[in-house]
PDB file of C-alpha atoms in Angstrom:
ATOM      1  CA  MET R   1      50.487  36.395 -39.784  1.00 42.00           C
ATOM      2  CA  SER R   2      46.277  37.724 -41.237  1.00 49.00           C
ATOM      3  CA  GLU R   3      44.274  38.983 -38.489  1.00 56.00           C
ATOM      4  CA  SER R   4      45.015  40.354 -35.474  1.00 64.00           C
ATOM      5  CA  GLY R   5      47.815  38.733 -35.045  1.00 77.00           C
ATOM      6  CA  ASP R   6      45.993  35.190 -36.146  1.00 90.00           C
ATOM      7  CA  VAL R   7      49.194  32.873 -37.810  1.00 94.00           C
ATOM      8  CA  VAL R   8      48.479  30.617 -40.536  1.00 96.00           C
ATOM      9  CA  VAL R   9      49.247  27.466 -40.176  1.00 97.00           C
ATOM     10  CA  GLY R  10      48.208  24.910 -43.478  1.00 97.00           C
ATOM     11  CA  ARG R  11      45.405  24.883 -46.018  1.00 98.00           C
ATOM     12  CA  VAL R  12      42.198  23.390 -47.153  1.00 98.00           C
ATOM     13  CA  ALA R  13      43.354  20.344 -49.118  1.00 97.00           C
ATOM     14  CA  SER R  14      40.310  18.511 -49.635  1.00 96.00           C
ATOM     15  CA  ILE R  15      36.331  19.022 -48.220  1.00 96.00           C
ATOM     16  CA  ALA R  16      33.807  15.396 -47.761  1.00 92.00           C
ATOM     17  CA  VAL R  17      30.084  15.486 -46.539  1.00 90.00           C
ATOM     18  CA  TYR R  18      28.967  12.171 -45.330  1.00 86.00           C
ATOM     19  CA  PRO R  19      25.016  12.663 -46.610  1.00 86.00           C
ATOM     20  CA  VAL R  20      23.878   9.404 -44.718  1.00 86.00           C
ATOM     21  CA  LYS R  21      25.982   8.390 -41.910  1.00 85.00           C
ATOM     22  CA  SER R  22      27.928   5.334 -41.552  1.00 84.00           C
ATOM     23  CA  LEU R  23      28.638   5.851 -45.759  1.00 86.00           C
ATOM     24  CA  ALA R  24      31.489   7.088 -47.883  1.00 85.00           C
ATOM     25  CA  GLY R  25      31.901  10.892 -48.027  1.00 85.00           C
ATOM     26  CA  ARG R  26      31.569  12.456 -51.809  1.00 87.00           C
ATOM     27  CA  THR R  27      34.596  15.495 -51.995  1.00 91.00           C
ATOM     28  CA  VAL R  28      32.972  18.429 -53.135  1.00 94.00           C
ATOM     29  CA  PRO R  29      34.451  22.257 -53.494  1.00 97.00           C
ATOM     30  CA  ALA R  30      33.130  24.250 -51.204  1.00 98.00           C
ATOM     31  CA  ALA R  31      30.994  23.280 -48.202  1.00 96.00           C
ATOM     32  CA  ARG R  32      28.485  25.506 -45.935  1.00 97.00           C
ATOM     33  CA  VAL R  33      29.450  25.593 -42.412  1.00 96.00           C
ATOM     34  CA  ASP R  34      26.572  26.371 -39.956  1.00 94.00           C
ATOM     35  CA  THR R  35      26.564  25.049 -36.298  1.00 93.00           C
ATOM     36  CA  ALA R  36      25.758  21.568 -36.554  1.00 90.00           C
ATOM     37  CA  GLY R  37      28.289  21.475 -39.194  1.00 92.00           C
ATOM     38  CA  LEU R  38      28.575  20.542 -42.751  1.00 93.00           C
ATOM     39  CA  ARG R  39      25.759  21.708 -44.604  1.00 91.00           C
ATOM     40  CA  GLY R  40      24.264  17.869 -45.575  1.00 86.00           C
ATOM     41  CA  ASP R  41      26.648  16.331 -43.672  1.00 87.00           C
ATOM     42  CA  ARG R  42      25.647  12.927 -41.790  1.00 84.00           C
ATOM     43  CA  ALA R  43      21.492  14.391 -42.478  1.00 84.00           C
ATOM     44  CA  TRP R  44      20.237  10.784 -43.271  1.00 86.00           C
ATOM     45  CA  SER R  45      20.607   7.267 -40.877  1.00 88.00           C
ATOM     46  CA  VAL R  46      20.520   3.503 -41.886  1.00 92.00           C
ATOM     47  CA  VAL R  47      17.694   2.416 -39.770  1.00 93.00           C
ATOM     48  CA  ASP R  48      16.589  -1.701 -39.860  1.00 93.00           C
ATOM     49  CA  ALA R  49      12.865  -1.646 -41.938  1.00 93.00           C
ATOM     50  CA  ASP R  50      12.070  -4.499 -39.355  1.00 93.00           C
ATOM     51  CA  THR R  51      12.913  -3.204 -35.730  1.00 94.00           C
ATOM     52  CA  GLY R  52      13.724   0.836 -36.664  1.00 91.00           C
ATOM     53  CA  GLU R  53      17.976  -0.124 -34.836  1.00 92.00           C
ATOM     54  CA  ARG R  54      20.213   2.456 -36.128  1.00 90.00           C
ATOM     55  CA  VAL R  55      22.275   0.768 -38.302  1.00 91.00           C
ATOM     56  CA  THR R  56      26.153   1.788 -37.681  1.00 87.00           C
ATOM     57  CA  VAL R  57      29.978   1.022 -39.398  1.00 83.00           C
ATOM     58  CA  LYS R  58      31.320  -0.519 -36.090  1.00 81.00           C
ATOM     59  CA  THR R  59      28.195  -3.335 -36.444  1.00 86.00           C
ATOM     60  CA  THR R  60      27.814  -3.147 -40.326  1.00 88.00           C
ATOM     61  CA  PRO R  61      31.613  -2.222 -42.212  1.00 86.00           C
ATOM     62  CA  GLN R  62      30.166  -3.274 -45.647  1.00 88.00           C
ATOM     63  CA  LEU R  63      28.157   0.902 -45.001  1.00 88.00           C
ATOM     64  CA  SER R  64      31.526   2.306 -45.807  1.00 83.00           C
ATOM     65  CA  SER R  65      31.652   1.035 -49.427  1.00 84.00           C
ATOM     66  CA  VAL R  66      28.351   2.727 -50.697  1.00 89.00           C
ATOM     67  CA  VAL R  67      27.553   6.576 -52.110  1.00 86.00           C
ATOM     68  CA  ALA R  68      25.155   7.419 -51.119  1.00 84.00           C
ATOM     69  CA  THR R  69      23.707   9.056 -54.486  1.00 79.00           C
ATOM     70  CA  GLY R  70      20.826  11.850 -53.309  1.00 74.00           C
ATOM     71  CA  ASP R  71      18.113   9.758 -54.253  1.00 81.00           C
ATOM     72  CA  ASP R  72      16.489   7.655 -50.906  1.00 82.00           C
ATOM     73  CA  GLU R  73      14.667   5.304 -53.166  1.00 87.00           C
ATOM     74  CA  ALA R  74      17.736   4.036 -54.816  1.00 88.00           C
ATOM     75  CA  ASP R  75      19.825   4.504 -52.143  1.00 88.00           C
ATOM     76  CA  THR R  76      18.097   2.162 -50.166  1.00 90.00           C
ATOM     77  CA  ILE R  77      17.605  -0.714 -53.086  1.00 91.00           C
ATOM     78  CA  THR R  78      21.343  -0.969 -52.865  1.00 91.00           C
ATOM     79  CA  LEU R  79      21.426  -0.501 -49.319  1.00 93.00           C
ATOM     80  CA  THR R  80      19.371  -3.804 -48.732  1.00 92.00           C
ATOM     81  CA  GLU R  81      20.697  -5.322 -51.846  1.00 92.00           C
ATOM     82  CA  VAL R  82      24.847  -4.594 -50.034  1.00 91.00           C
ATOM     83  CA  LEU R  83      23.200  -5.758 -46.259  1.00 92.00           C
ATOM     84  CA  GLY R  84      21.512  -8.143 -47.737  1.00 92.00           C
ATOM     85  CA  ARG R  85      18.343  -7.384 -44.978  1.00 92.00           C
ATOM     86  CA  PRO R  86      15.289  -4.209 -45.718  1.00 94.00           C
ATOM     87  CA  VAL R  87      16.179  -1.291 -44.999  1.00 94.00           C
ATOM     88  CA  ARG R  88      15.326   2.358 -44.848  1.00 92.00           C
ATOM     89  CA  LEU R  89      16.844   5.607 -44.914  1.00 91.00           C
ATOM     90  CA  VAL R  90      15.887   8.117 -42.474  1.00 90.00           C
ATOM     91  CA  ARG R  91      15.993  11.874 -42.227  1.00 87.00           C
ATOM     92  CA  SER R  92      16.940  13.539 -39.073  1.00 77.00           C
ATOM     93  CA  ALA R  93      15.254  15.660 -36.900  1.00 67.00           C
ATOM     94  CA  ASP R  94      17.601  17.281 -34.776  1.00 60.00           C
ATOM     95  CA  GLY R  95      20.421  17.987 -37.629  1.00 54.00           C
ATOM     96  CA  PRO R  96      23.069  16.602 -38.135  1.00 55.00           C
ATOM     97  CA  ARG R  97      23.667  12.290 -36.258  1.00 52.00           C
ATOM     98  CA  THR R  98      27.236  13.512 -35.343  1.00 56.00           C
ATOM     99  CA  ASP R  99      28.851  10.953 -31.972  1.00 61.00           C
ATOM    100  CA  ALA R 100      31.694  13.085 -31.229  1.00 72.00           C
ATOM    101  CA  ALA R 101      31.483  16.723 -32.359  1.00 87.00           C
ATOM    102  CA  ALA R 102      30.211  19.094 -35.236  1.00 92.00           C
ATOM    103  CA  VAL R 103      33.231  19.646 -37.721  1.00 95.00           C
ATOM    104  CA  HIS R 104      36.390  17.046 -37.603  1.00 93.00           C
ATOM    105  CA  LEU R 105      39.402  17.776 -39.572  1.00 95.00           C
ATOM    106  CA  VAL R 106      41.735  15.973 -39.673  1.00 95.00           C
ATOM    107  CA  SER R 107      46.060  17.254 -41.255  1.00 95.00           C
ATOM    108  CA  ARG R 108      48.170  15.221 -44.724  1.00 93.00           C
ATOM    109  CA  ALA R 109      50.812  14.299 -41.931  1.00 92.00           C
ATOM    110  CA  ALA R 110      48.732  12.688 -39.356  1.00 91.00           C
ATOM    111  CA  ILE R 111      47.261  10.243 -42.894  1.00 89.00           C
ATOM    112  CA  ASP R 112      50.716   9.342 -43.095  1.00 88.00           C
ATOM    113  CA  ARG R 113      51.856   8.706 -40.768  1.00 86.00           C
ATOM    114  CA  ALA R 114      48.871   6.344 -39.562  1.00 85.00           C
ATOM    115  CA  ALA R 115      49.884   5.007 -43.166  1.00 83.00           C
ATOM    116  CA  ALA R 116      53.267   4.764 -41.979  1.00 84.00           C
ATOM    117  CA  GLY R 117      51.921   3.594 -38.507  1.00 81.00           C
ATOM    118  CA  GLU R 118      50.859   5.459 -36.693  1.00 78.00           C
ATOM    119  CA  VAL R 119      46.770   4.485 -35.768  1.00 74.00           C
ATOM    120  CA  PRO R 120      45.304   4.438 -33.103  1.00 70.00           C
ATOM    121  CA  GLU R 121      43.288   1.342 -31.875  1.00 69.00           C
ATOM    122  CA  GLY R 122      39.951   0.844 -34.512  1.00 63.00           C
ATOM    123  CA  CYS R 123      40.852   3.389 -36.673  1.00 68.00           C
ATOM    124  CA  SER R 124      41.151   3.582 -40.389  1.00 62.00           C
ATOM    125  CA  ALA R 125      44.050   4.794 -42.208  1.00 62.00           C
ATOM    126  CA  ASP R 126      42.399   4.369 -45.100  1.00 65.00           C
ATOM    127  CA  ASP R 127      39.130   6.893 -44.915  1.00 66.00           C
ATOM    128  CA  PRO R 128      39.248   8.619 -41.639  1.00 74.00           C
ATOM    129  CA  ARG R 129      36.210   9.610 -42.469  1.00 80.00           C
ATOM    130  CA  ALA R 130      37.146  13.773 -41.732  1.00 89.00           C
ATOM    131  CA  ASN R 131      35.049  16.754 -43.465  1.00 93.00           C
ATOM    132  CA  LEU R 132      38.480  18.602 -43.776  1.00 96.00           C
ATOM    133  CA  VAL R 133      41.783  17.454 -44.841  1.00 96.00           C
ATOM    134  CA  LEU R 134      44.126  20.041 -43.885  1.00 97.00           C
ATOM    135  CA  GLN R 135      47.664  20.755 -45.795  1.00 97.00           C
ATOM    136  CA  LEU R 136      49.050  21.688 -42.816  1.00 97.00           C
ATOM    137  CA  THR R 137      53.675  24.128 -43.409  1.00 95.00           C
ATOM    138  CA  GLY R 138      56.062  24.206 -41.015  1.00 89.00           C
ATOM    139  CA  GLY R 139      55.520  21.188 -38.918  1.00 89.00           C
ATOM    140  CA  GLN R 140      52.399  21.552 -37.195  1.00 91.00           C
ATOM    141  CA  ASP R 141      50.382  18.753 -35.155  1.00 92.00           C
ATOM    142  CA  GLU R 142      46.815  19.636 -35.544  1.00 95.00           C
ATOM    143  CA  ARG R 143      46.623  17.504 -31.569  1.00 93.00           C
ATOM    144  CA  ALA R 144      48.191  20.648 -30.076  1.00 95.00           C
ATOM    145  CA  TRP R 145      45.071  22.298 -30.862  1.00 96.00           C
ATOM    146  CA  VAL R 146      42.900  20.700 -28.548  1.00 96.00           C
ATOM    147  CA  GLY R 147      41.634  24.149 -27.221  1.00 97.00           C
ATOM    148  CA  ARG R 148      42.616  26.795 -29.483  1.00 97.00           C
ATOM    149  CA  ARG R 149      40.374  28.462 -32.570  1.00 97.00           C
ATOM    150  CA  LEU R 150      40.993  27.899 -35.467  1.00 97.00           C
ATOM    151  CA  ARG R 151      39.951  30.087 -38.725  1.00 98.00           C
ATOM    152  CA  VAL R 152      39.163  27.885 -42.118  1.00 98.00           C
ATOM    153  CA  GLY R 153      37.427  30.637 -44.456  1.00 97.00           C
ATOM    154  CA  GLU R 154      34.907  32.497 -42.990  1.00 97.00           C
ATOM    155  CA  ALA R 155      34.081  29.715 -40.243  1.00 98.00           C
ATOM    156  CA  VAL R 156      35.344  30.211 -36.371  1.00 98.00           C
ATOM    157  CA  LEU R 157      35.757  26.746 -34.898  1.00 98.00           C
ATOM    158  CA  ASP R 158      36.539  25.971 -30.947  1.00 98.00           C
ATOM    159  CA  VAL R 159      38.914  22.690 -31.903  1.00 97.00           C
ATOM    160  CA  VAL R 160      38.243  20.399 -28.022  1.00 96.00           C
ATOM    161  CA  ARG R 161      39.512  17.567 -27.945  1.00 94.00           C
ATOM    162  CA  THR R 162      40.864  13.970 -30.234  1.00 91.00           C
ATOM    163  CA  PRO R 163      39.079  11.773 -30.939  1.00 86.00           C
ATOM    164  CA  LYS R 164      39.535   8.252 -29.261  1.00 80.00           C
ATOM    165  CA  HIS R 165      39.230   6.031 -31.974  1.00 73.00           C
ATOM    166  CA  CYS R 166      40.454   8.685 -35.741  1.00 80.00           C
ATOM    167  CA  LEU R 167      42.812  10.908 -37.080  1.00 89.00           C
ATOM    168  CA  GLY R 168      43.399  14.442 -36.023  1.00 92.00           C
ATOM    169  CA  VAL R 169      40.623  16.710 -33.480  1.00 94.00           C
ATOM    170  CA  TYR R 170      36.780  17.832 -33.487  1.00 95.00           C
ATOM    171  CA  ALA R 171      35.859  20.877 -33.065  1.00 96.00           C
ATOM    172  CA  GLU R 172      32.989  22.669 -32.903  1.00 96.00           C
ATOM    173  CA  VAL R 173      31.984  25.736 -34.692  1.00 97.00           C
ATOM    174  CA  ARG R 174      32.237  29.571 -32.628  1.00 97.00           C
ATOM    175  CA  THR R 175      30.490  31.018 -35.853  1.00 98.00           C
ATOM    176  CA  PRO R 176      29.187  29.542 -39.270  1.00 98.00           C
ATOM    177  CA  GLY R 177      30.358  30.508 -42.149  1.00 98.00           C
ATOM    178  CA  ARG R 178      31.801  28.554 -45.976  1.00 98.00           C
ATOM    179  CA  VAL R 179      34.725  26.929 -46.940  1.00 98.00           C
ATOM    180  CA  VAL R 180      36.405  26.699 -50.438  1.00 98.00           C
ATOM    181  CA  ASP R 181      39.260  23.817 -50.935  1.00 97.00           C
ATOM    182  CA  GLY R 182      42.288  25.580 -51.021  1.00 98.00           C
ATOM    183  CA  ASP R 183      40.989  28.646 -48.026  1.00 98.00           C
ATOM    184  CA  ALA R 184      43.591  29.331 -45.255  1.00 97.00           C
ATOM    185  CA  VAL R 185      43.660  27.537 -42.210  1.00 97.00           C
ATOM    186  CA  SER R 186      45.017  29.709 -39.230  1.00 97.00           C
ATOM    187  CA  LEU R 187      44.791  29.656 -35.598  1.00 96.00           C
ATOM    188  CA  LEU R 188      43.369  32.616 -34.351  1.00 95.00           C
ATOM    189  CA  GLY R 189      45.466  34.910 -31.613  1.00 82.00           C
TER     190      GLY R 189
END
């Protein structure tokens, strides 16, 4: 137990930020969680240089193998080479380009279940593309948290739903704050 009846259900096992939507993420030791999600997460998109259409991992799976370096020019050259067509990076004017919710959480148990064959159609068991991977205790299952509130480090999150084609749960940010690898994860009373 922690503050006013909160129940500690686990710890943050890893934190990932995906600077460019659809590209591979990078693990970070800590992140600032703003109302729109993890700072720097999905702040850029890949677009076709000729049409201006957004290029996503759903239509172009090879994007997921590219890790953004932070050098826009170098990343654009790499992407153009990998995809075999001209593309460019575009910064999102409206904040992170999330399709579902501000934060994606998944437990190690869900990853283990997926590795054993319990994988939703269209989901990758190898890379669930979650922002926060959690090590849960006591047989917890994050799917049971829909409609509940969590404290993860300094941030407070409202768990809003399970993804249709991914592992874990999606959450909106109620209270921004910093999250550090190893921080406690608590269900709020």
